């Protein structure tokens, strides 16, 4: 069965399909030390994205604004003056596109067999000392065009991605000018059709290439905004500006990002990342390299934002503990958990959690505190503080994140039962068992639901990502997967393009 996932930075990789960088490159080792997230898009993935390139090119053709043109030329019949107005495009069809990854140079993108009909109004006049004639007629241009682009990517002043598509050309395999729908114009019309056609070629080329550059920059902004939005929730966000220009080889495009957690006006720092390109392979379509130095600040921000806390009461509390109640369970807890409908358990992280990833998984350390309230008492029946470490692995299937814990280690730092002086060891043992059998599974279950909800809120369930693998390594995690292009994202982009044209 296919599995689907949406990585946080997928939209950013769309940009890499069309452009590579021509700006000066900083020292790679320095850039790698500041990298919290890296993305690798392999050649098969670029091919999938290239299938949608024609839609963007269609938007450029259809929404270009063609200016009026006035010119004149001397001919045997005298001086001919003409003007082209109201040029519009109709019946646009694009045959297909292909691309090549040019190592260390860029991407060569070719759009072939673009057929289009341009309509407009032609005003012309000609004359000599014998005769003067002036006319205004509608015209139609039947064209067959090949479009070539060698886009470039550079770092904007703010560290974001900007696009330059000035290396753009159009070859006209066919361009026929018909006046007033007449497919066989008279000799006079034929006489200046050729030089009008030349003018039309220049106008179309200039406007199409300008429009593609405009669309490219709109796309750059759109992708950056989508990626930043995906990595923002409430007051927590992630800075994904580039640490270096992207790298292109014959097999993949790779980008390097800061991955700095921001919370309440402060930002994390990364200056000793262990990233190196050799840590990623090339047999899957899409790769994300994520440093522990991104994950730890994210957990710290979530802790400071009060996200690691929960209150459980009523039937939920009873149902949670009922399977674990046995004869050895202290009577106080049996009575409180099973006999009082007003019981309530409050738990929270009392220190900033910490994690470390190795090939065995991600080891998470957390100090958790809790209070158990029974009935209408004015003080908790139990107060406790524990230190827990557990290996956590993650997977994603059927649009849901799953977390798996193993090898837990639990220490009770403090336990207090008011009015019970003999509660020490017995209470501590019960707390350990409850944390192991109830607490850790419940926490993982809640995190699964909340993280899945957050991913869906950001549009994860709309992406077609297949067979993801989450591979823990020493100090980082690699997420690798195959994907199909999310059509909704293209539609949203083209709608924005249309809005910005008016």
Short mmCIF file of C-alpha atoms in Angstrom, two decimals:
data_model
loop_
_atom_site.label_atom_id
_atom_site.label_comp_id
_atom_site.label_asym_id
_atom_site.label_seq_id
_atom_site.Cartn_x
_atom_site.Cartn_y
_atom_site.Cartn_z
CA UNK A 1 0.00 0.00 0.00
CA UNK A 2 1.34 3.43 -0.87
CA UNK A 3 2.33 5.72 1.93
CA UNK A 4 2.22 9.49 1.71
CA UNK A 5 3.99 12.28 3.54
CA UNK A 6 4.68 15.96 3.02
CA UNK A 7 8.11 17.21 4.01
CA UNK A 8 8.38 20.68 5.52
CA UNK A 9 10.52 22.08 2.73
CA UNK A 10 9.04 20.44 -0.36
CA UNK A 11 7.74 23.73 -1.86
CA UNK A 12 11.23 25.18 -1.75
CA UNK A 13 12.50 22.39 -3.95
CA UNK A 14 10.06 23.32 -6.72
CA UNK A 15 12.21 26.38 -7.27
CA UNK A 16 15.32 24.31 -7.86
CA UNK A 17 13.77 22.66 -10.91
CA UNK A 18 14.07 25.75 -13.03
CA UNK A 19 17.10 27.66 -11.76
CA UNK A 20 20.63 27.41 -10.53
CA UNK A 21 22.99 29.98 -9.15
CA UNK A 22 25.53 32.33 -10.73
CA UNK A 23 26.54 34.22 -7.59
CA UNK A 24 29.87 33.92 -5.82
CA UNK A 25 30.14 30.80 -3.68
CA UNK A 26 31.29 30.99 -0.06
CA UNK A 27 33.62 28.42 1.47
CA UNK A 28 31.61 25.14 1.44
CA UNK A 29 32.97 23.96 4.80
CA UNK A 30 31.85 27.21 6.45
CA UNK A 31 28.41 26.98 4.85
CA UNK A 32 28.02 23.35 5.91
CA UNK A 33 28.81 24.24 9.54
CA UNK A 34 25.88 26.68 9.49
CA UNK A 35 23.44 24.26 7.80
CA UNK A 36 20.49 23.03 9.85
CA UNK A 37 18.50 21.62 6.92
CA UNK A 38 19.65 20.38 3.52
CA UNK A 39 17.48 19.33 0.58
CA UNK A 40 18.46 17.13 -2.35
CA UNK A 41 16.26 16.79 -5.43
CA UNK A 42 17.46 14.03 -7.75
CA UNK A 43 17.12 13.86 -11.52
CA UNK A 44 13.94 11.69 -11.51
CA UNK A 45 12.25 14.20 -9.21
CA UNK A 46 13.25 17.08 -11.47
CA UNK A 47 11.70 15.15 -14.36
CA UNK A 48 8.39 14.89 -12.46
CA UNK A 49 8.40 18.63 -11.78
CA UNK A 50 9.34 19.35 -15.38
CA UNK A 51 6.06 17.76 -16.47
CA UNK A 52 4.31 20.78 -14.93
CA UNK A 53 6.66 23.37 -16.39
CA UNK A 54 4.43 23.84 -19.43
CA UNK A 55 1.62 25.11 -17.19
CA UNK A 56 3.83 27.90 -15.92
CA UNK A 57 4.93 28.75 -19.47
CA UNK A 58 1.27 28.83 -20.54
CA UNK A 59 0.63 31.38 -17.81
CA UNK A 60 3.49 33.50 -19.15
CA UNK A 61 2.11 33.44 -22.70
CA UNK A 62 -1.53 33.98 -21.78
CA UNK A 63 -1.00 36.79 -19.30
CA UNK A 64 1.68 38.75 -21.13
CA UNK A 65 0.72 42.30 -22.06
CA UNK A 66 1.77 43.14 -25.61
CA UNK A 67 2.33 46.87 -26.20
CA UNK A 68 1.22 48.77 -29.27
CA UNK A 69 3.98 49.16 -31.88
CA UNK A 70 4.41 51.90 -34.47
CA UNK A 71 7.00 51.81 -37.27
CA UNK A 72 7.56 52.84 -40.88
CA UNK A 73 9.51 51.60 -43.85
CA UNK A 74 10.33 52.93 -47.33
CA UNK A 75 9.17 50.74 -50.22
CA UNK A 76 8.65 51.02 -53.95
CA UNK A 77 5.18 52.42 -53.43
CA UNK A 78 6.49 55.05 -51.03
CA UNK A 79 6.79 55.24 -47.27
CA UNK A 80 4.69 52.68 -45.36
CA UNK A 81 3.71 53.52 -41.78
CA UNK A 82 1.99 50.92 -39.63
CA UNK A 83 0.91 50.24 -36.09
CA UNK A 84 0.01 47.03 -34.25
CA UNK A 85 -2.56 47.32 -31.47
CA UNK A 86 -4.64 45.12 -29.15
CA UNK A 87 -2.41 42.06 -29.59
CA UNK A 88 -3.92 39.08 -27.77
CA UNK A 89 -3.16 35.36 -27.73
CA UNK A 90 -5.65 32.58 -28.45
CA UNK A 91 -5.63 28.81 -29.03
CA UNK A 92 -2.38 28.25 -27.14
CA UNK A 93 -1.02 24.70 -27.20
CA UNK A 94 2.34 23.46 -25.88
CA UNK A 95 3.77 20.22 -27.18
CA UNK A 96 6.13 19.42 -24.32
CA UNK A 97 9.29 20.34 -22.46
CA UNK A 98 12.65 18.78 -21.70
CA UNK A 99 15.56 19.74 -19.51
CA UNK A 100 19.19 18.96 -18.88
CA UNK A 101 21.12 19.35 -15.65
CA UNK A 102 24.39 21.05 -16.53
CA UNK A 103 26.91 20.39 -13.72
CA UNK A 104 28.32 23.57 -12.26
CA UNK A 105 26.55 25.64 -14.92
CA UNK A 106 22.78 25.52 -14.75
CA UNK A 107 19.71 23.95 -16.25
CA UNK A 108 18.83 24.04 -19.91
CA UNK A 109 15.05 24.12 -20.30
CA UNK A 110 13.47 23.72 -23.75
CA UNK A 111 9.77 24.13 -24.51
CA UNK A 112 8.94 22.78 -27.94
CA UNK A 113 6.05 23.01 -30.40
CA UNK A 114 4.31 25.99 -28.87
CA UNK A 115 1.48 26.83 -31.26
CA UNK A 116 -0.53 29.99 -30.77
CA UNK A 117 -2.75 32.38 -32.67
CA UNK A 118 -2.31 36.11 -32.02
CA UNK A 119 -5.11 38.53 -32.90
CA UNK A 120 -5.02 42.30 -33.07
CA UNK A 121 -5.55 45.42 -35.14
CA UNK A 122 -3.20 46.68 -37.86
CA UNK A 123 -3.28 50.31 -38.89
CA UNK A 124 -1.22 51.12 -41.98
CA UNK A 125 -0.79 53.89 -44.49
CA UNK A 126 1.36 54.27 -47.57
CA UNK A 127 1.69 56.81 -50.30
CA UNK A 128 3.68 58.83 -52.78
CA UNK A 129 3.11 61.95 -54.85
CA UNK A 130 0.64 59.87 -56.88
CA UNK A 131 -1.51 58.20 -54.20
CA UNK A 132 -2.12 58.07 -50.43
CA UNK A 133 -3.91 55.17 -48.77
CA UNK A 134 -4.79 54.56 -45.08
CA UNK A 135 -6.45 51.46 -43.62
CA UNK A 136 -7.23 49.80 -40.29
CA UNK A 137 -7.79 46.04 -40.43
CA UNK A 138 -7.83 43.15 -38.03
CA UNK A 139 -5.07 40.61 -38.33
CA UNK A 140 -4.30 37.09 -37.20
CA UNK A 141 -0.88 35.54 -36.68
CA UNK A 142 -0.49 31.79 -36.87
CA UNK A 143 2.74 30.79 -35.12
CA UNK A 144 4.83 27.76 -34.15
CA UNK A 145 7.50 28.58 -31.56
CA UNK A 146 10.31 26.84 -29.73
CA UNK A 147 11.26 28.43 -26.41
CA UNK A 148 14.58 28.02 -24.64
CA UNK A 149 15.49 29.24 -21.15
CA UNK A 150 18.64 28.92 -19.08
CA UNK A 151 17.38 30.24 -15.77
CA UNK A 152 19.71 31.38 -13.01
CA UNK A 153 19.19 31.48 -9.28
CA UNK A 154 20.88 33.97 -6.98
CA UNK A 155 20.74 34.98 -3.35
CA UNK A 156 18.64 38.06 -2.73
CA UNK A 157 19.72 40.79 -0.36
CA UNK A 158 17.72 39.21 2.49
CA UNK A 159 19.18 35.74 1.90
CA UNK A 160 16.14 34.52 0.00
CA UNK A 161 15.99 33.10 -3.50
CA UNK A 162 15.63 35.39 -6.52
CA UNK A 163 15.42 34.41 -10.18
CA UNK A 164 17.01 35.67 -13.39
CA UNK A 165 15.74 34.29 -16.69
CA UNK A 166 17.36 36.84 -18.99
CA UNK A 167 18.97 34.00 -20.97
CA UNK A 168 15.78 33.43 -22.96
CA UNK A 169 15.23 32.86 -26.65
CA UNK A 170 12.37 32.13 -29.05
CA UNK A 171 12.73 30.38 -32.39
CA UNK A 172 9.82 30.81 -34.78
CA UNK A 173 9.40 27.66 -36.83
CA UNK A 174 6.32 29.24 -38.39
CA UNK A 175 4.81 32.72 -38.32
CA UNK A 176 2.16 33.70 -40.83
CA UNK A 177 0.35 37.02 -40.83
CA UNK A 178 -3.21 37.07 -42.21
CA UNK A 179 -5.08 40.34 -42.64
CA UNK A 180 -8.86 40.43 -42.13
CA UNK A 181 -8.92 36.64 -42.09
CA UNK A 182 -7.78 36.48 -45.71
CA UNK A 183 -5.54 33.44 -46.12
CA UNK A 184 -4.49 34.56 -49.62
CA UNK A 185 -3.77 38.31 -49.34
CA UNK A 186 -3.37 40.48 -52.45
CA UNK A 187 0.03 41.51 -53.76
CA UNK A 188 0.11 44.74 -51.73
CA UNK A 189 -0.52 43.00 -48.46
CA UNK A 190 2.09 40.40 -49.31
CA UNK A 191 4.57 43.16 -50.01
CA UNK A 192 4.84 44.34 -46.41
CA UNK A 193 3.70 41.21 -44.58
CA UNK A 194 7.31 40.09 -44.19
CA UNK A 195 8.61 43.16 -42.39
CA UNK A 196 5.48 43.38 -40.22
CA UNK A 197 6.04 39.74 -39.30
CA UNK A 198 9.61 40.59 -38.27
CA UNK A 199 8.30 43.33 -35.98
CA UNK A 200 5.76 40.96 -34.49
CA UNK A 201 8.50 38.42 -33.77
CA UNK A 202 10.51 41.01 -31.87
CA UNK A 203 7.48 42.14 -29.84
CA UNK A 204 6.47 38.61 -28.92
CA UNK A 205 9.99 37.58 -27.96
CA UNK A 206 10.55 40.63 -25.78
CA UNK A 207 7.24 40.39 -23.96
CA UNK A 208 7.28 36.61 -23.48
CA UNK A 209 10.80 36.64 -22.04
CA UNK A 210 9.91 39.57 -19.77
CA UNK A 211 6.78 37.75 -18.63
CA UNK A 212 8.69 34.54 -17.90
CA UNK A 213 11.12 36.51 -15.76
CA UNK A 214 8.19 38.09 -13.91
CA UNK A 215 6.50 34.72 -13.39
CA UNK A 216 9.81 33.23 -12.21
CA UNK A 217 10.15 35.87 -9.51
CA UNK A 218 6.53 35.49 -8.48
CA UNK A 219 7.22 31.76 -8.22
CA UNK A 220 10.34 32.39 -6.13
CA UNK A 221 8.35 34.54 -3.68
CA UNK A 222 5.46 32.08 -3.66
CA UNK A 223 7.69 29.10 -2.89
CA UNK A 224 9.56 30.96 -0.15
CA UNK A 225 6.31 32.07 1.49
CA UNK A 226 4.83 28.57 1.36
CA UNK A 227 7.92 27.02 2.90
CA UNK A 228 8.07 29.63 5.68
CA UNK A 229 4.35 29.24 6.36
CA UNK A 230 4.76 25.48 6.63
CA UNK A 231 7.45 25.97 9.27
CA UNK A 232 5.46 28.42 11.38
CA UNK A 233 2.89 27.77 14.09
CA UNK A 234 1.88 30.46 16.52
CA UNK A 235 4.99 32.21 17.86
CA UNK A 236 7.33 29.44 16.70
CA UNK A 237 8.95 29.59 13.25
CA UNK A 238 12.08 28.47 11.41
CA UNK A 239 14.46 30.65 9.39
CA UNK A 240 15.14 28.75 6.15
CA UNK A 241 17.33 31.30 4.39
CA UNK A 242 20.17 29.79 2.40
CA UNK A 243 23.65 29.38 3.85
CA UNK A 244 25.12 29.01 0.35
CA UNK A 245 23.97 28.96 -3.28
CA UNK A 246 22.48 25.66 -4.46
CA UNK A 247 24.75 23.04 -6.02
CA UNK A 248 23.91 21.28 -9.26
CA UNK A 249 25.38 18.07 -10.62
CA UNK A 250 24.28 15.79 -13.44
CA UNK A 251 22.28 13.74 -10.90
CA UNK A 252 20.79 16.18 -8.40
CA UNK A 253 20.15 19.73 -7.22
CA UNK A 254 20.98 20.47 -3.59
CA UNK A 255 20.22 23.45 -1.34
CA UNK A 256 21.47 24.35 2.14
CA UNK A 257 19.35 26.20 4.71
CA UNK A 258 19.96 27.78 8.10
CA UNK A 259 17.18 25.98 9.96
CA UNK A 260 17.21 28.42 12.89
CA UNK A 261 14.31 28.23 15.34
CA UNK A 262 12.75 31.60 16.20
CA UNK A 263 10.54 32.18 19.22
CA UNK A 264 9.37 35.39 20.90
CA UNK A 265 11.92 37.55 19.14
CA UNK A 266 14.94 35.32 19.78
CA UNK A 267 16.70 33.02 17.33
CA UNK A 268 18.81 29.90 17.73
CA UNK A 269 22.30 29.64 16.22
CA UNK A 270 24.07 26.82 14.39
CA UNK A 271 27.81 27.06 13.80
CA UNK A 272 29.08 23.48 14.21
CA UNK A 273 26.71 21.38 12.09
CA UNK A 274 27.96 17.94 11.05
CA UNK A 275 26.40 18.16 7.58
CA UNK A 276 28.27 16.87 4.54
CA UNK A 277 26.79 16.04 1.11
CA UNK A 278 28.22 12.52 1.31
CA UNK A 279 25.61 11.76 3.99
CA UNK A 280 22.88 11.71 1.31
CA UNK A 281 22.44 9.17 -1.47
CA UNK A 282 20.78 9.41 -4.89
CA UNK A 283 18.46 6.41 -5.28
CA UNK A 284 15.30 8.21 -4.06
CA UNK A 285 13.67 11.28 -5.53
CA UNK A 286 13.78 13.64 -2.58
CA UNK A 287 15.96 13.92 0.53
CA UNK A 288 15.89 16.08 3.64
CA UNK A 289 18.78 16.25 6.05
CA UNK A 290 17.69 17.61 9.46
CA UNK A 291 20.13 18.41 12.25
CA UNK A 292 19.58 17.79 15.96
CA UNK A 293 20.56 21.45 16.25
CA UNK A 294 17.25 22.32 14.62
CA UNK A 295 15.17 19.78 16.55
CA UNK A 296 16.46 20.70 20.02
CA UNK A 297 15.64 24.42 19.75
CA UNK A 298 12.21 23.48 18.37
CA UNK A 299 11.56 21.35 21.46
CA UNK A 300 12.85 24.13 23.71
CA UNK A 301 10.49 26.64 22.06
CA UNK A 302 7.55 24.25 22.42
CA UNK A 303 8.41 23.78 26.11
CA UNK A 304 8.63 27.53 26.69
CA UNK A 305 5.35 28.00 24.85
CA UNK A 306 3.64 25.61 27.26
CA UNK A 307 2.89 22.97 24.63
CA UNK A 308 4.15 20.03 26.66
CA UNK A 309 1.36 19.95 29.23
CA UNK A 310 -1.94 18.14 29.54
CA UNK A 311 -4.88 17.75 31.92
CA UNK A 312 -6.76 14.44 31.96
CA UNK A 313 -9.94 13.91 33.95
CA UNK A 314 -13.25 12.05 34.11
CA UNK A 315 -13.82 8.92 32.01
CA UNK A 316 -10.67 9.54 29.98
CA UNK A 317 -8.56 9.28 33.13
CA UNK A 318 -10.41 6.22 34.40
CA UNK A 319 -10.19 4.42 31.05
CA UNK A 320 -6.50 5.28 30.78
CA UNK A 321 -5.52 3.68 34.10
CA UNK A 322 -8.13 0.91 34.51
CA UNK A 323 -6.09 -1.73 32.59
CA UNK A 324 -3.07 -1.10 34.84
CA UNK A 325 -4.86 -1.31 38.20
CA UNK A 326 -3.85 -4.53 39.98
CA UNK A 327 -3.92 -5.80 43.56
CA UNK A 328 -0.47 -4.37 44.20
CA UNK A 329 -1.58 -0.87 43.23
CA UNK A 330 -1.62 1.32 46.36
CA UNK A 331 -5.18 1.61 47.66
CA UNK A 332 -5.10 5.40 47.55
CA UNK A 333 -4.53 5.36 43.80
CA UNK A 334 -7.12 2.63 43.22
CA UNK A 335 -9.73 4.70 44.99
CA UNK A 336 -8.72 7.96 43.33
CA UNK A 337 -8.41 6.65 39.79
CA UNK A 338 -11.44 4.36 39.78
CA UNK A 339 -13.80 5.64 42.43
CA UNK A 340 -13.93 9.41 41.97
CA UNK A 341 -15.46 10.98 38.90
CA UNK A 342 -13.90 14.31 39.88
CA UNK A 343 -10.30 13.03 39.73
CA UNK A 344 -7.84 14.95 37.59
CA UNK A 345 -4.24 14.38 36.50
CA UNK A 346 -2.08 17.31 35.41
CA UNK A 347 1.33 16.64 33.80
CA UNK A 348 3.87 19.00 32.23
CA UNK A 349 7.52 19.26 31.22
CA UNK A 350 9.35 20.95 34.09
CA UNK A 351 12.68 21.34 32.27
CA UNK A 352 13.61 21.88 28.63
CA UNK A 353 13.62 18.47 26.87
CA UNK A 354 16.72 17.37 25.02
CA UNK A 355 17.34 14.83 22.26
CA UNK A 356 20.30 13.14 20.63
CA UNK A 357 20.03 11.10 17.43
CA UNK A 358 22.13 8.04 16.65
CA UNK A 359 21.75 5.06 14.37
CA UNK A 360 19.68 3.38 17.11
CA UNK A 361 17.07 6.16 17.02
CA UNK A 362 16.48 9.48 18.70
CA UNK A 363 17.05 9.40 22.44
CA UNK A 364 14.84 11.93 24.22
CA UNK A 365 15.44 13.12 27.79
CA UNK A 366 12.67 14.95 29.60
CA UNK A 367 11.94 15.97 33.18
CA UNK A 368 8.21 15.70 33.78
CA UNK A 369 6.16 16.73 36.79
CA UNK A 370 2.61 15.86 37.70
CA UNK A 371 -0.17 16.18 40.23
CA UNK A 372 -3.07 13.83 40.87
CA UNK A 373 -6.19 15.44 42.34
CA UNK A 374 -8.93 13.33 43.92
CA UNK A 375 -12.46 14.57 44.43
CA UNK A 376 -12.82 18.05 45.84
CA UNK A 377 -9.67 18.07 47.95
CA UNK A 378 -7.90 21.40 48.27
CA UNK A 379 -4.50 19.83 47.67
CA UNK A 380 -3.22 17.11 45.31
CA UNK A 381 -3.30 13.52 46.51
CA UNK A 382 0.04 12.99 44.76
CA UNK A 383 2.79 15.29 43.54
CA UNK A 384 5.72 13.83 41.65
CA UNK A 385 8.70 14.68 39.47
CA UNK A 386 10.39 12.19 37.15
CA UNK A 387 13.29 12.03 34.74
CA UNK A 388 12.57 9.94 31.67
CA UNK A 389 14.66 8.94 28.67
CA UNK A 390 13.35 6.88 25.78
CA UNK A 391 14.40 5.96 22.22
CA UNK A 392 11.87 7.32 19.73
CA UNK A 393 11.54 6.42 16.07
CA UNK A 394 9.08 7.95 13.61
CA UNK A 395 7.19 6.74 10.55
CA UNK A 396 4.41 8.09 8.35
CA UNK A 397 1.68 6.00 6.74
CA UNK A 398 -1.87 6.66 5.55
CA UNK A 399 -1.43 10.39 6.17
CA UNK A 400 -0.65 9.89 9.85
CA UNK A 401 2.56 10.29 11.83
CA UNK A 402 3.46 7.42 14.15
CA UNK A 403 5.94 7.55 17.03
CA UNK A 404 7.41 4.44 18.59
CA UNK A 405 9.17 4.37 21.98
CA UNK A 406 11.47 1.70 23.39
CA UNK A 407 14.09 1.11 26.08
CA UNK A 408 12.71 3.66 28.55
CA UNK A 409 14.70 4.63 31.61
CA UNK A 410 12.71 6.21 34.44
CA UNK A 411 13.89 7.82 37.65
CA UNK A 412 11.60 9.31 40.30
CA UNK A 413 13.20 12.51 41.56
CA UNK A 414 10.41 13.43 43.96
CA UNK A 415 7.13 11.92 45.14
CA UNK A 416 4.84 13.27 47.84
CA UNK A 417 1.56 11.93 49.20
CA UNK A 418 0.31 14.43 51.82
CA UNK A 419 -0.49 12.76 55.13
CA UNK A 420 1.23 9.48 54.25
CA UNK A 421 4.65 9.17 55.80
CA UNK A 422 5.19 5.64 54.47
CA UNK A 423 4.65 6.41 50.82
CA UNK A 424 8.27 6.57 49.67
CA UNK A 425 9.43 3.39 47.94
CA UNK A 426 5.97 1.96 47.25
CA UNK A 427 4.83 5.20 45.64
CA UNK A 428 8.02 5.56 43.61
CA UNK A 429 7.68 2.02 42.27
CA UNK A 430 4.08 2.66 41.28
CA UNK A 431 5.01 5.93 39.55
CA UNK A 432 7.72 4.17 37.53
CA UNK A 433 5.30 1.49 36.40
CA UNK A 434 2.59 4.04 35.60
CA UNK A 435 5.02 6.19 33.58
CA UNK A 436 6.26 3.15 31.66
CA UNK A 437 2.92 1.50 30.94
CA UNK A 438 0.61 4.52 30.79
CA UNK A 439 2.55 7.78 30.65
CA UNK A 440 4.98 7.18 27.79
CA UNK A 441 2.40 5.50 25.48
CA UNK A 442 -0.10 8.30 26.22
CA UNK A 443 2.44 11.05 25.57
CA UNK A 444 3.47 9.47 22.27
CA UNK A 445 -0.18 9.03 21.27
CA UNK A 446 -0.98 12.68 22.02
CA UNK A 447 2.11 13.86 20.15
CA UNK A 448 1.16 11.70 17.16
CA UNK A 449 -2.30 13.27 17.03
CA UNK A 450 -1.10 16.83 17.58
CA UNK A 451 1.74 16.63 15.08
CA UNK A 452 -0.52 15.00 12.49
CA UNK A 453 -3.09 17.75 13.09
CA UNK A 454 -0.40 20.39 12.68
CA UNK A 455 0.90 18.82 9.46
CA UNK A 456 -2.63 18.60 8.05
CA UNK A 457 -3.25 22.22 9.02
CA UNK A 458 -0.24 23.17 6.91
CA UNK A 459 -1.49 21.09 3.97
CA UNK A 460 0.52 17.89 4.39
CA UNK A 461 -2.38 15.64 3.48
CA UNK A 462 -2.64 17.35 0.08
CA UNK A 463 0.83 16.25 -1.03
CA UNK A 464 1.48 13.04 -2.94
CA UNK A 465 4.61 11.69 -1.26
CA UNK A 466 5.23 7.97 -1.34
CA UNK A 467 7.14 5.42 0.73
CA UNK A 468 9.01 7.77 3.06
CA UNK A 469 11.85 6.51 5.20
CA UNK A 470 13.09 8.24 8.35
CA UNK A 471 16.71 7.22 8.94
CA UNK A 472 18.34 8.21 12.25
CA UNK A 473 22.06 8.96 12.05
CA UNK A 474 24.67 10.39 14.40
CA UNK A 475 23.49 13.92 15.14
CA UNK A 476 20.94 14.17 12.34
CA UNK A 477 17.98 12.51 10.62
CA UNK A 478 17.62 11.76 6.91
CA UNK A 479 14.12 11.68 5.42
CA UNK A 480 13.99 10.17 1.93
CA UNK A 481 11.02 9.54 -0.31
CA UNK A 482 9.47 9.56 -3.78
CA UNK A 483 6.68 11.93 -4.75
CA UNK A 484 4.13 13.03 -7.30
CA UNK A 485 3.64 16.72 -7.98
CA UNK A 486 0.88 18.32 -5.84
CA UNK A 487 -1.48 19.70 -8.48
CA UNK A 488 -3.25 21.98 -5.97
CA UNK A 489 -0.01 23.87 -5.39
CA UNK A 490 0.36 24.63 -9.09
CA UNK A 491 -3.26 25.79 -9.28
CA UNK A 492 -2.76 28.10 -6.31
CA UNK A 493 0.38 29.54 -7.85
CA UNK A 494 -1.25 30.15 -11.23
CA UNK A 495 -4.21 31.85 -9.53
CA UNK A 496 -1.81 34.18 -7.75
CA UNK A 497 0.00 34.84 -11.03
CA UNK A 498 -3.30 35.80 -12.65
CA UNK A 499 -4.18 38.14 -9.77
CA UNK A 500 -0.83 39.91 -9.96
CA UNK A 501 -1.30 40.51 -13.67
CA UNK A 502 -4.30 42.76 -13.07
#
